[in-house]
Amino acid sequence: MKLKTKDKLGKNKPLPSSKITKVEEENLFAFIPNRKKPLLRNKTIVVGCGRLGASIANKGNKDGKNVLVVDNNKNAFELLDDTFSGYTIVGDVLDYKTLENAYITSAKEIIITTGNDNINIFLALLCRNIYQVPNIYVRLDDPNMSVLLENKDIEIILPFKLSFDMLEKIRTEGGNK
Amino acid sequence: MKIVICDGHNEADYIIKMFKKKENTLIVINNDKNYASYLSKTHRIPVIYGDSYKKNILEEANIYNADVLIALNETNDANQFVICTLAKSLFNVKKVICTVKNPNNVDLFKELGVDSPISSSYLLGNSVRAESSVESLIKSMTLDDNKISMVEVTVSENFAICNRKIMEINFPKFANISCIYRKPNVIIPNGQTIILPKDKLLIVSAPIDQKKVIEYVSRTKEV
């Protein structure tokens, strides 16, 4: 792939002329995420292959999108359709290298639906601030946590709120008499 | 100072011991019930039992406007991150420190607003590299996130710079001999100082020039 650049460590870049910037580039442990601007953003990444994640991946695949699914458990991919033709990646999403293997640098949208709110929040902020993914969708179980992601151009889906609203709506409309 | 200590076993114990003074207010939160009761018994301080990444627990602990928050649970990096972000954004904590399991996350955490993420393997790697990258005579260390490097060189008799004044040896401009240790004295050198064998030179430079400095200093005399 063209997008996998060799100079992850910044070694192939031409050396800057001034000395001060040189020092900053010579960081000993260059665990630096890949920030090169991608040629195109066309991937849909689904993180967490639970019921919701798998359904979204299946739907995206049917719609002809370029779907990648990431999960740390290999067995989770059983929820995907037999006809699913996208990539599946096994790995710990807390390590940014897994995300880079999933071509996060060329992602158009990322849907984060792991079962752990903390991982979801961390990933959302990582994608927003470092990889600058244009569309980020996050599922959060705990509505209190959504304050951390407000005003950051991140779409938050709260299953609790959705079911609460729905229930209230059905009840006010009558329901079982 | 108002210090918040979240989770952790022996580490928490140690830090509480260190900071338990009159001028410090300690707030301790622990997610292990037995250990929480142990901490409160041994140190005679209130300990809150609960998951510190939950907003209501932090509210209950009243960590508003704390000076430092230390998160010590190394098992899950995401939890650590959420504790730090909650503390910074909602509770106005001035400085957050957390331990990180995955060394790759250190730089990411820094960028995402955690003041000092600490990873034991990251530190270990740094020091191993500093000790092993150069010859056995030479020790090096770095300051301020690897922007300044300090090299310690022991002068031996066959070095070209040995037995000469500093002003004569034409020392490179990108580095400086900041001090000379000659048993038992520490000498702050000037141009007139003569470098003797068995002196220990402490040379400050940028990390990128470190190799050149070592090469320059350890040139042997031309025969």
JSON list of C-alpha atoms in Angstrom, two decimals, chain B:
[
{"chain": "B", "resi": 1, "resn": "MET", "atom": "CA", "xyz": [-0.96, 20.83, 48.96]},
{"chain": "B", "resi": 2, "resn": "LYS", "atom": "CA", "xyz": [-4.04, 18.85, 48.17]},
{"chain": "B", "resi": 3, "resn": "ILE", "atom": "CA", "xyz": [-2.97, 15.46, 46.82]},
{"chain": "B", "resi": 4, "resn": "VAL", "atom": "CA", "xyz": [-5.25, 12.78, 45.41]},
{"chain": "B", "resi": 5, "resn": "ILE", "atom": "CA", "xyz": [-4.00, 9.20, 45.22]},
{"chain": "B", "resi": 6, "resn": "CYS", "atom": "CA", "xyz": [-6.04, 6.76, 43.15]},
{"chain": "B", "resi": 7, "resn": "ASP", "atom": "CA", "xyz": [-5.69, 2.97, 43.35]},
{"chain": "B", "resi": 8, "resn": "GLY", "atom": "CA", "xyz": [-2.39, 1.16, 43.61]},
{"chain": "B", "resi": 9, "resn": "HIS", "atom": "CA", "xyz": [-1.16, -1.13, 46.35]},
{"chain": "B", "resi": 10, "resn": "ASN", "atom": "CA", "xyz": [2.40, -0.82, 47.59]},
{"chain": "B", "resi": 11, "resn": "GLU", "atom": "CA", "xyz": [2.92, 2.30, 45.52]},
{"chain": "B", "resi": 12, "resn": "ALA", "atom": "CA", "xyz": [-0.01, 4.02, 47.20]},
{"chain": "B", "resi": 13, "resn": "ASP", "atom": "CA", "xyz": [1.25, 2.93, 50.60]},
{"chain": "B", "resi": 14, "resn": "TYR", "atom": "CA", "xyz": [4.68, 4.38, 49.88]},
{"chain": "B", "resi": 15, "resn": "ILE", "atom": "CA", "xyz": [3.42, 7.65, 48.51]},
{"chain": "B", "resi": 16, "resn": "ILE", "atom": "CA", "xyz": [1.03, 8.18, 51.40]},
{"chain": "B", "resi": 17, "resn": "LYS", "atom": "CA", "xyz": [3.93, 7.67, 53.79]},
{"chain": "B", "resi": 18, "resn": "MET", "atom": "CA", "xyz": [5.99, 10.21, 51.84]},
{"chain": "B", "resi": 19, "resn": "PHE", "atom": "CA", "xyz": [3.40, 12.96, 51.76]},
{"chain": "B", "resi": 20, "resn": "LYS", "atom": "CA", "xyz": [1.67, 12.45, 55.08]},
{"chain": "B", "resi": 21, "resn": "LYS", "atom": "CA", "xyz": [2.49, 15.78, 56.67]},
{"chain": "B", "resi": 22, "resn": "LYS", "atom": "CA", "xyz": [0.54, 18.56, 58.25]},
{"chain": "B", "resi": 23, "resn": "GLU", "atom": "CA", "xyz": [0.61, 20.87, 55.28]},
{"chain": "B", "resi": 24, "resn": "ASN", "atom": "CA", "xyz": [-0.68, 18.24, 52.86]},
{"chain": "B", "resi": 25, "resn": "THR", "atom": "CA", "xyz": [-4.28, 17.16, 52.50]},
{"chain": "B", "resi": 26, "resn": "LEU", "atom": "CA", "xyz": [-4.40, 13.61, 51.26]},
{"chain": "B", "resi": 27, "resn": "ILE", "atom": "CA", "xyz": [-7.40, 12.11, 49.49]},
{"chain": "B", "resi": 28, "resn": "VAL", "atom": "CA", "xyz": [-7.06, 8.39, 48.91]},
{"chain": "B", "resi": 29, "resn": "ILE", "atom": "CA", "xyz": [-9.32, 6.37, 46.64]},
{"chain": "B", "resi": 30, "resn": "ASN", "atom": "CA", "xyz": [-8.85, 2.63, 46.23]},
{"chain": "B", "resi": 31, "resn": "ASN", "atom": "CA", "xyz": [-10.70, 0.00, 44.27]},
{"chain": "B", "resi": 32, "resn": "ASP", "atom": "CA", "xyz": [-9.64, -2.90, 46.46]},
{"chain": "B", "resi": 33, "resn": "LYS", "atom": "CA", "xyz": [-11.82, -3.14, 49.55]},
{"chain": "B", "resi": 34, "resn": "ASN", "atom": "CA", "xyz": [-9.33, -5.03, 51.71]},
{"chain": "B", "resi": 35, "resn": "TYR", "atom": "CA", "xyz": [-6.46, -2.78, 50.76]},
{"chain": "B", "resi": 36, "resn": "ALA", "atom": "CA", "xyz": [-8.54, 0.33, 51.31]},
{"chain": "B", "resi": 37, "resn": "SER", "atom": "CA", "xyz": [-9.26, -0.74, 54.88]},
{"chain": "B", "resi": 38, "resn": "TYR", "atom": "CA", "xyz": [-5.60, -1.64, 55.36]},
{"chain": "B", "resi": 39, "resn": "LEU", "atom": "CA", "xyz": [-4.51, 1.80, 54.19]},
{"chain": "B", "resi": 40, "resn": "SER", "atom": "CA", "xyz": [-6.96, 3.61, 56.40]},
{"chain": "B", "resi": 41, "resn": "LYS", "atom": "CA", "xyz": [-5.93, 1.52, 59.43]},
{"chain": "B", "resi": 42, "resn": "THR", "atom": "CA", "xyz": [-2.19, 1.92, 59.02]},
{"chain": "B", "resi": 43, "resn": "HIS", "atom": "CA", "xyz": [-2.14, 5.59, 58.11]},
{"chain": "B", "resi": 44, "resn": "ARG", "atom": "CA", "xyz": [-5.24, 6.67, 60.05]},
{"chain": "B", "resi": 45, "resn": "ILE", "atom": "CA", "xyz": [-6.73, 8.57, 57.15]},
{"chain": "B", "resi": 46, "resn": "PRO", "atom": "CA", "xyz": [-10.10, 8.28, 55.44]},
{"chain": "B", "resi": 47, "resn": "VAL", "atom": "CA", "xyz": [-9.97, 6.10, 52.34]},
{"chain": "B", "resi": 48, "resn": "ILE", "atom": "CA", "xyz": [-12.74, 6.04, 49.78]},
{"chain": "B", "resi": 49, "resn": "TYR", "atom": "CA", "xyz": [-13.57, 2.68, 48.29]},
{"chain": "B", "resi": 50, "resn": "GLY", "atom": "CA", "xyz": [-14.60, 2.71, 44.63]},
{"chain": "B", "resi": 51, "resn": "ASP", "atom": "CA", "xyz": [-13.55, 2.94, 41.01]},
{"chain": "B", "resi": 52, "resn": "SER", "atom": "CA", "xyz": [-11.84, 6.26, 40.61]},
{"chain": "B", "resi": 53, "resn": "TYR", "atom": "CA", "xyz": [-12.75, 6.59, 36.93]},
{"chain": "B", "resi": 54, "resn": "LYS", "atom": "CA", "xyz": [-16.35, 7.16, 37.95]},
{"chain": "B", "resi": 55, "resn": "LYS", "atom": "CA", "xyz": [-17.51, 10.71, 38.18]},
{"chain": "B", "resi": 56, "resn": "ASN", "atom": "CA", "xyz": [-19.62, 10.22, 41.28]},
{"chain": "B", "resi": 57, "resn": "ILE", "atom": "CA", "xyz": [-16.75, 8.67, 43.23]},
{"chain": "B", "resi": 58, "resn": "LEU", "atom": "CA", "xyz": [-14.50, 11.60, 42.43]},
{"chain": "B", "resi": 59, "resn": "GLU", "atom": "CA", "xyz": [-17.32, 13.95, 43.41]},
{"chain": "B", "resi": 60, "resn": "GLU", "atom": "CA", "xyz": [-17.77, 12.12, 46.68]},
{"chain": "B", "resi": 61, "resn": "ALA", "atom": "CA", "xyz": [-14.05, 12.36, 47.35]},
{"chain": "B", "resi": 62, "resn": "ASN", "atom": "CA", "xyz": [-14.30, 16.10, 46.74]},
{"chain": "B", "resi": 63, "resn": "ILE", "atom": "CA", "xyz": [-11.16, 16.42, 44.67]},
{"chain": "B", "resi": 64, "resn": "TYR", "atom": "CA", "xyz": [-12.04, 19.89, 43.37]},
{"chain": "B", "resi": 65, "resn": "ASN", "atom": "CA", "xyz": [-9.05, 22.16, 42.84]},
{"chain": "B", "resi": 66, "resn": "ALA", "atom": "CA", "xyz": [-6.52, 19.60, 44.01]},
{"chain": "B", "resi": 67, "resn": "ASP", "atom": "CA", "xyz": [-2.88, 20.37, 43.29]},
{"chain": "B", "resi": 68, "resn": "VAL", "atom": "CA", "xyz": [-1.83, 16.91, 42.18]},
{"chain": "B", "resi": 69, "resn": "LEU", "atom": "CA", "xyz": [-3.62, 13.72, 41.22]},
{"chain": "B", "resi": 70, "resn": "ILE", "atom": "CA", "xyz": [-1.66, 10.49, 41.04]},
{"chain": "B", "resi": 71, "resn": "ALA", "atom": "CA", "xyz": [-3.27, 7.50, 39.34]},
{"chain": "B", "resi": 72, "resn": "LEU", "atom": "CA", "xyz": [-1.43, 4.29, 40.13]},
{"chain": "B", "resi": 73, "resn": "ASN", "atom": "CA", "xyz": [-3.52, 1.50, 38.63]},
{"chain": "B", "resi": 74, "resn": "GLU", "atom": "CA", "xyz": [-1.32, 0.03, 35.96]},
{"chain": "B", "resi": 75, "resn": "THR", "atom": "CA", "xyz": [-3.67, -2.64, 34.64]},
{"chain": "B", "resi": 76, "resn": "ASN", "atom": "CA", "xyz": [-5.65, -0.60, 32.16]},
{"chain": "B", "resi": 77, "resn": "ASP", "atom": "CA", "xyz": [-4.35, 2.45, 30.34]},
{"chain": "B", "resi": 78, "resn": "ALA", "atom": "CA", "xyz": [-7.81, 3.61, 29.31]},
{"chain": "B", "resi": 79, "resn": "ASN", "atom": "CA", "xyz": [-8.94, 3.84, 32.93]},
{"chain": "B", "resi": 80, "resn": "GLN", "atom": "CA", "xyz": [-5.89, 5.89, 33.77]},
{"chain": "B", "resi": 81, "resn": "PHE", "atom": "CA", "xyz": [-6.55, 8.21, 30.91]},
{"chain": "B", "resi": 82, "resn": "VAL", "atom": "CA", "xyz": [-10.17, 8.73, 31.87]},
{"chain": "B", "resi": 83, "resn": "ILE", "atom": "CA", "xyz": [-9.25, 9.48, 35.51]},
{"chain": "B", "resi": 84, "resn": "CYS", "atom": "CA", "xyz": [-6.76, 12.09, 34.36]},
{"chain": "B", "resi": 85, "resn": "THR", "atom": "CA", "xyz": [-9.09, 13.71, 31.84]},
{"chain": "B", "resi": 86, "resn": "LEU", "atom": "CA", "xyz": [-11.98, 13.80, 34.30]},
{"chain": "B", "resi": 87, "resn": "ALA", "atom": "CA", "xyz": [-9.78, 15.38, 36.94]},
{"chain": "B", "resi": 88, "resn": "LYS", "atom": "CA", "xyz": [-8.43, 17.98, 34.55]},
{"chain": "B", "resi": 89, "resn": "SER", "atom": "CA", "xyz": [-11.59, 18.96, 32.76]},
{"chain": "B", "resi": 90, "resn": "LEU", "atom": "CA", "xyz": [-14.26, 18.68, 35.45]},
{"chain": "B", "resi": 91, "resn": "PHE", "atom": "CA", "xyz": [-12.47, 19.03, 38.75]},
{"chain": "B", "resi": 92, "resn": "ASN", "atom": "CA", "xyz": [-9.87, 21.62, 37.88]},
{"chain": "B", "resi": 93, "resn": "VAL", "atom": "CA", "xyz": [-6.93, 19.58, 39.16]},
{"chain": "B", "resi": 94, "resn": "LYS", "atom": "CA", "xyz": [-3.69, 21.39, 38.42]},
{"chain": "B", "resi": 95, "resn": "LYS", "atom": "CA", "xyz": [-1.40, 18.50, 37.66]},
{"chain": "B", "resi": 96, "resn": "VAL", "atom": "CA", "xyz": [-2.14, 14.87, 36.85]},
{"chain": "B", "resi": 97, "resn": "ILE", "atom": "CA", "xyz": [0.38, 12.06, 36.99]},
{"chain": "B", "resi": 98, "resn": "CYS", "atom": "CA", "xyz": [-0.37, 8.49, 36.00]},
{"chain": "B", "resi": 99, "resn": "THR", "atom": "CA", "xyz": [1.40, 5.22, 35.49]},
{"chain": "B", "resi": 100, "resn": "VAL", "atom": "CA", "xyz": [1.08, 3.67, 32.06]},
{"chain": "B", "resi": 101, "resn": "LYS", "atom": "CA", "xyz": [1.35, 0.01, 31.15]},
{"chain": "B", "resi": 102, "resn": "ASN", "atom": "CA", "xyz": [2.19, 0.37, 27.48]},
{"chain": "B", "resi": 103, "resn": "PRO", "atom": "CA", "xyz": [5.31, 2.46, 26.89]},
{"chain": "B", "resi": 104, "resn": "ASN", "atom": "CA", "xyz": [4.05, 3.48, 23.46]},
{"chain": "B", "resi": 105, "resn": "ASN", "atom": "CA", "xyz": [1.27, 5.40, 25.16]},
{"chain": "B", "resi": 106, "resn": "VAL", "atom": "CA", "xyz": [3.56, 7.75, 27.04]},
{"chain": "B", "resi": 107, "resn": "ASP", "atom": "CA", "xyz": [3.88, 10.22, 24.19]},
{"chain": "B", "resi": 108, "resn": "LEU", "atom": "CA", "xyz": [0.22, 9.92, 23.26]},
{"chain": "B", "resi": 109, "resn": "PHE", "atom": "CA", "xyz": [-0.91, 10.62, 26.80]},
{"chain": "B", "resi": 110, "resn": "LYS", "atom": "CA", "xyz": [1.31, 13.68, 26.94]},
{"chain": "B", "resi": 111, "resn": "GLU", "atom": "CA", "xyz": [-0.25, 14.99, 23.80]},
{"chain": "B", "resi": 112, "resn": "LEU", "atom": "CA", "xyz": [-3.76, 14.29, 25.00]},
{"chain": "B", "resi": 113, "resn": "GLY", "atom": "CA", "xyz": [-3.26, 16.42, 28.10]},
{"chain": "B", "resi": 114, "resn": "VAL", "atom": "CA", "xyz": [-1.85, 14.19, 30.84]},
{"chain": "B", "resi": 115, "resn": "ASP", "atom": "CA", "xyz": [0.99, 16.11, 32.49]},
{"chain": "B", "resi": 116, "resn": "SER", "atom": "CA", "xyz": [3.32, 13.26, 33.29]},
{"chain": "B", "resi": 117, "resn": "PRO", "atom": "CA", "xyz": [2.59, 9.72, 32.23]},
{"chain": "B", "resi": 118, "resn": "ILE", "atom": "CA", "xyz": [5.12, 7.32, 33.71]},
{"chain": "B", "resi": 119, "resn": "SER", "atom": "CA", "xyz": [5.94, 3.92, 32.29]},
{"chain": "B", "resi": 120, "resn": "SER", "atom": "CA", "xyz": [8.42, 1.72, 34.05]},
{"chain": "B", "resi": 121, "resn": "SER", "atom": "CA", "xyz": [9.53, 0.00, 30.87]},
{"chain": "B", "resi": 122, "resn": "TYR", "atom": "CA", "xyz": [9.94, 3.37, 29.14]},
{"chain": "B", "resi": 123, "resn": "LEU", "atom": "CA", "xyz": [12.23, 4.58, 31.91]},
{"chain": "B", "resi": 124, "resn": "LEU", "atom": "CA", "xyz": [14.08, 1.27, 31.94]},
{"chain": "B", "resi": 125, "resn": "GLY", "atom": "CA", "xyz": [14.62, 1.44, 28.19]},
{"chain": "B", "resi": 126, "resn": "ASN", "atom": "CA", "xyz": [15.90, 4.98, 28.47]},
{"chain": "B", "resi": 127, "resn": "SER", "atom": "CA", "xyz": [18.45, 4.13, 31.09]},
{"chain": "B", "resi": 128, "resn": "VAL", "atom": "CA", "xyz": [19.57, 0.92, 29.40]},
{"chain": "B", "resi": 129, "resn": "ARG", "atom": "CA", "xyz": [20.15, 2.86, 26.25]},
{"chain": "B", "resi": 130, "resn": "ALA", "atom": "CA", "xyz": [22.07, 5.57, 28.06]},
{"chain": "B", "resi": 131, "resn": "GLU", "atom": "CA", "xyz": [24.28, 3.03, 29.76]},
{"chain": "B", "resi": 132, "resn": "SER", "atom": "CA", "xyz": [24.96, 0.76, 26.83]},
{"chain": "B", "resi": 133, "resn": "SER", "atom": "CA", "xyz": [25.14, 2.97, 23.78]},
{"chain": "B", "resi": 134, "resn": "VAL", "atom": "CA", "xyz": [28.58, 4.36, 24.48]},
{"chain": "B", "resi": 135, "resn": "GLU", "atom": "CA", "xyz": [31.87, 2.92, 25.50]},
{"chain": "B", "resi": 136, "resn": "SER", "atom": "CA", "xyz": [32.46, 1.58, 28.96]},
{"chain": "B", "resi": 137, "resn": "LEU", "atom": "CA", "xyz": [34.46, 4.63, 29.96]},
{"chain": "B", "resi": 138, "resn": "ILE", "atom": "CA", "xyz": [31.69, 6.97, 29.18]},
{"chain": "B", "resi": 139, "resn": "LYS", "atom": "CA", "xyz": [28.40, 7.42, 30.91]},
{"chain": "B", "resi": 140, "resn": "SER", "atom": "CA", "xyz": [25.70, 9.61, 29.55]},
{"chain": "B", "resi": 141, "resn": "MET", "atom": "CA", "xyz": [22.41, 10.97, 30.74]},
{"chain": "B", "resi": 142, "resn": "THR", "atom": "CA", "xyz": [19.76, 13.21, 29.31]},
{"chain": "B", "resi": 143, "resn": "LEU", "atom": "CA", "xyz": [17.75, 16.02, 30.76]},
{"chain": "B", "resi": 144, "resn": "ASP", "atom": "CA", "xyz": [14.43, 17.58, 29.92]},
{"chain": "B", "resi": 145, "resn": "ASP", "atom": "CA", "xyz": [12.99, 14.96, 27.61]},
{"chain": "B", "resi": 146, "resn": "ASN", "atom": "CA", "xyz": [16.20, 14.19, 25.77]},
{"chain": "B", "resi": 147, "resn": "LYS", "atom": "CA", "xyz": [16.84, 17.76, 24.67]},
{"chain": "B", "resi": 148, "resn": "ILE", "atom": "CA", "xyz": [20.10, 18.11, 26.59]},
{"chain": "B", "resi": 149, "resn": "SER", "atom": "CA", "xyz": [22.66, 15.37, 26.98]},
{"chain": "B", "resi": 150, "resn": "MET", "atom": "CA", "xyz": [25.40, 15.10, 29.55]},
{"chain": "B", "resi": 151, "resn": "VAL", "atom": "CA", "xyz": [28.39, 12.87, 28.99]},
{"chain": "B", "resi": 152, "resn": "GLU", "atom": "CA", "xyz": [30.85, 11.79, 31.61]},
{"chain": "B", "resi": 153, "resn": "VAL", "atom": "CA", "xyz": [34.30, 10.96, 30.24]},
{"chain": "B", "resi": 154, "resn": "THR", "atom": "CA", "xyz": [37.25, 9.67, 32.21]},
{"chain": "B", "resi": 155, "resn": "VAL", "atom": "CA", "xyz": [40.47, 10.99, 30.68]},
{"chain": "B", "resi": 156, "resn": "SER", "atom": "CA", "xyz": [43.22, 8.48, 30.11]},
{"chain": "B", "resi": 157, "resn": "GLU", "atom": "CA", "xyz": [46.86, 9.25, 29.38]},
{"chain": "B", "resi": 158, "resn": "ASN", "atom": "CA", "xyz": [46.80, 8.44, 25.71]},
{"chain": "B", "resi": 159, "resn": "PHE", "atom": "CA", "xyz": [44.03, 10.97, 24.95]},
{"chain": "B", "resi": 160, "resn": "ALA", "atom": "CA", "xyz": [45.05, 13.87, 22.77]},
{"chain": "B", "resi": 161, "resn": "ILE", "atom": "CA", "xyz": [43.49, 16.37, 25.15]},
{"chain": "B", "resi": 162, "resn": "CYS", "atom": "CA", "xyz": [45.43, 15.07, 28.14]},
{"chain": "B", "resi": 163, "resn": "ASN", "atom": "CA", "xyz": [47.95, 17.35, 29.87]},
{"chain": "B", "resi": 164, "resn": "ARG", "atom": "CA", "xyz": [46.87, 20.40, 27.90]},
{"chain": "B", "resi": 165, "resn": "LYS", "atom": "CA", "xyz": [45.12, 23.65, 28.71]},
{"chain": "B", "resi": 166, "resn": "ILE", "atom": "CA", "xyz": [41.48, 23.87, 27.63]},
{"chain": "B", "resi": 167, "resn": "MET", "atom": "CA", "xyz": [42.15, 27.03, 25.60]},
{"chain": "B", "resi": 168, "resn": "GLU", "atom": "CA", "xyz": [44.76, 25.14, 23.59]},
{"chain": "B", "resi": 169, "resn": "ILE", "atom": "CA", "xyz": [42.74, 22.14, 22.60]},
{"chain": "B", "resi": 170, "resn": "ASN", "atom": "CA", "xyz": [40.25, 23.99, 20.45]},
{"chain": "B", "resi": 171, "resn": "PHE", "atom": "CA", "xyz": [37.19, 22.39, 21.99]},
{"chain": "B", "resi": 172, "resn": "PRO", "atom": "CA", "xyz": [34.21, 22.15, 19.60]},
{"chain": "B", "resi": 173, "resn": "LYS", "atom": "CA", "xyz": [31.70, 24.95, 19.84]},
{"chain": "B", "resi": 174, "resn": "PHE", "atom": "CA", "xyz": [28.61, 22.78, 20.14]},
{"chain": "B", "resi": 175, "resn": "ALA", "atom": "CA", "xyz": [29.66, 21.41, 23.50]},
{"chain": "B", "resi": 176, "resn": "ASN", "atom": "CA", "xyz": [31.02, 22.64, 26.77]},
{"chain": "B", "resi": 177, "resn": "ILE", "atom": "CA", "xyz": [33.02, 21.13, 29.62]},
{"chain": "B", "resi": 178, "resn": "SER", "atom": "CA", "xyz": [30.82, 22.18, 32.47]},
{"chain": "B", "resi": 179, "resn": "CYS", "atom": "CA", "xyz": [32.81, 20.66, 35.27]},
{"chain": "B", "resi": 180, "resn": "ILE", "atom": "CA", "xyz": [35.82, 18.50, 36.03]},
{"chain": "B", "resi": 181, "resn": "TYR", "atom": "CA", "xyz": [35.91, 16.03, 38.89]},
{"chain": "B", "resi": 182, "resn": "ARG", "atom": "CA", "xyz": [39.44, 15.50, 40.12]},
{"chain": "B", "resi": 183, "resn": "LYS", "atom": "CA", "xyz": [39.45, 13.55, 43.35]},
{"chain": "B", "resi": 184, "resn": "PRO", "atom": "CA", "xyz": [38.46, 14.92, 45.77]},
{"chain": "B", "resi": 185, "resn": "ASN", "atom": "CA", "xyz": [37.68, 18.30, 44.22]},
{"chain": "B", "resi": 186, "resn": "VAL", "atom": "CA", "xyz": [35.14, 19.58, 41.74]},
{"chain": "B", "resi": 187, "resn": "ILE", "atom": "CA", "xyz": [36.65, 22.14, 39.39]},
{"chain": "B", "resi": 188, "resn": "ILE", "atom": "CA", "xyz": [34.70, 24.58, 37.32]},
{"chain": "B", "resi": 189, "resn": "PRO", "atom": "CA", "xyz": [37.09, 24.94, 34.41]},
{"chain": "B", "resi": 190, "resn": "ASN", "atom": "CA", "xyz": [38.21, 28.02, 32.55]},
{"chain": "B", "resi": 191, "resn": "GLY", "atom": "CA", "xyz": [40.59, 28.38, 29.63]},
{"chain": "B", "resi": 192, "resn": "GLN", "atom": "CA", "xyz": [43.63, 28.02, 31.84]},
{"chain": "B", "resi": 193, "resn": "THR", "atom": "CA", "xyz": [42.60, 24.73, 33.43]},
{"chain": "B", "resi": 194, "resn": "ILE", "atom": "CA", "xyz": [44.87, 21.85, 32.53]},
{"chain": "B", "resi": 195, "resn": "ILE", "atom": "CA", "xyz": [43.25, 18.47, 31.90]},
{"chain": "B", "resi": 196, "resn": "LEU", "atom": "CA", "xyz": [45.07, 15.73, 33.76]},
{"chain": "B", "resi": 197, "resn": "PRO", "atom": "CA", "xyz": [44.80, 11.95, 33.42]},
{"chain": "B", "resi": 198, "resn": "LYS", "atom": "CA", "xyz": [42.04, 10.30, 35.50]},
{"chain": "B", "resi": 199, "resn": "ASP", "atom": "CA", "xyz": [40.01, 13.50, 35.45]},
{"chain": "B", "resi": 200, "resn": "LYS", "atom": "CA", "xyz": [36.31, 13.07, 34.93]},
{"chain": "B", "resi": 201, "resn": "LEU", "atom": "CA", "xyz": [34.95, 15.56, 32.45]},
{"chain": "B", "resi": 202, "resn": "LEU", "atom": "CA", "xyz": [31.26, 16.38, 32.45]},
{"chain": "B", "resi": 203, "resn": "ILE", "atom": "CA", "xyz": [30.35, 17.60, 29.00]},
{"chain": "B", "resi": 204, "resn": "VAL", "atom": "CA", "xyz": [27.01, 19.19, 28.12]},
{"chain": "B", "resi": 205, "resn": "SER", "atom": "CA", "xyz": [25.76, 19.18, 24.54]},
{"chain": "B", "resi": 206, "resn": "ALA", "atom": "CA", "xyz": [22.73, 18.60, 22.39]},
{"chain": "B", "resi": 207, "resn": "PRO", "atom": "CA", "xyz": [21.95, 14.87, 22.05]},
{"chain": "B", "resi": 208, "resn": "ILE", "atom": "CA", "xyz": [22.57, 14.97, 18.32]},
{"chain": "B", "resi": 209, "resn": "ASP", "atom": "CA", "xyz": [26.16, 16.08, 18.88]},
{"chain": "B", "resi": 210, "resn": "GLN", "atom": "CA", "xyz": [26.85, 13.55, 21.58]},
{"chain": "B", "resi": 211, "resn": "LYS", "atom": "CA", "xyz": [28.64, 11.11, 19.31]},
{"chain": "B", "resi": 212, "resn": "LYS", "atom": "CA", "xyz": [30.82, 13.81, 17.83]},
{"chain": "B", "resi": 213, "resn": "VAL", "atom": "CA", "xyz": [31.76, 15.00, 21.29]},
{"chain": "B", "resi": 214, "resn": "ILE", "atom": "CA", "xyz": [32.75, 11.52, 22.38]},
{"chain": "B", "resi": 215, "resn": "GLU", "atom": "CA", "xyz": [34.73, 11.02, 19.20]},
{"chain": "B", "resi": 216, "resn": "TYR", "atom": "CA", "xyz": [36.51, 14.32, 19.69]},
{"chain": "B", "resi": 217, "resn": "VAL", "atom": "CA", "xyz": [37.36, 13.81, 23.33]},
{"chain": "B", "resi": 218, "resn": "SER", "atom": "CA", "xyz": [38.55, 10.25, 23.03]},
{"chain": "B", "resi": 219, "resn": "ARG", "atom": "CA", "xyz": [40.91, 10.84, 20.09]},
{"chain": "B", "resi": 220, "resn": "THR", "atom": "CA", "xyz": [44.26, 9.37, 20.93]},
{"chain": "B", "resi": 221, "resn": "LYS", "atom": "CA", "xyz": [47.55, 11.21, 20.55]},
{"chain": "B", "resi": 222, "resn": "GLU", "atom": "CA", "xyz": [49.10, 11.14, 17.11]},
{"chain": "B", "resi": 223, "resn": "VAL", "atom": "CA", "xyz": [52.23, 9.14, 17.21]}
]
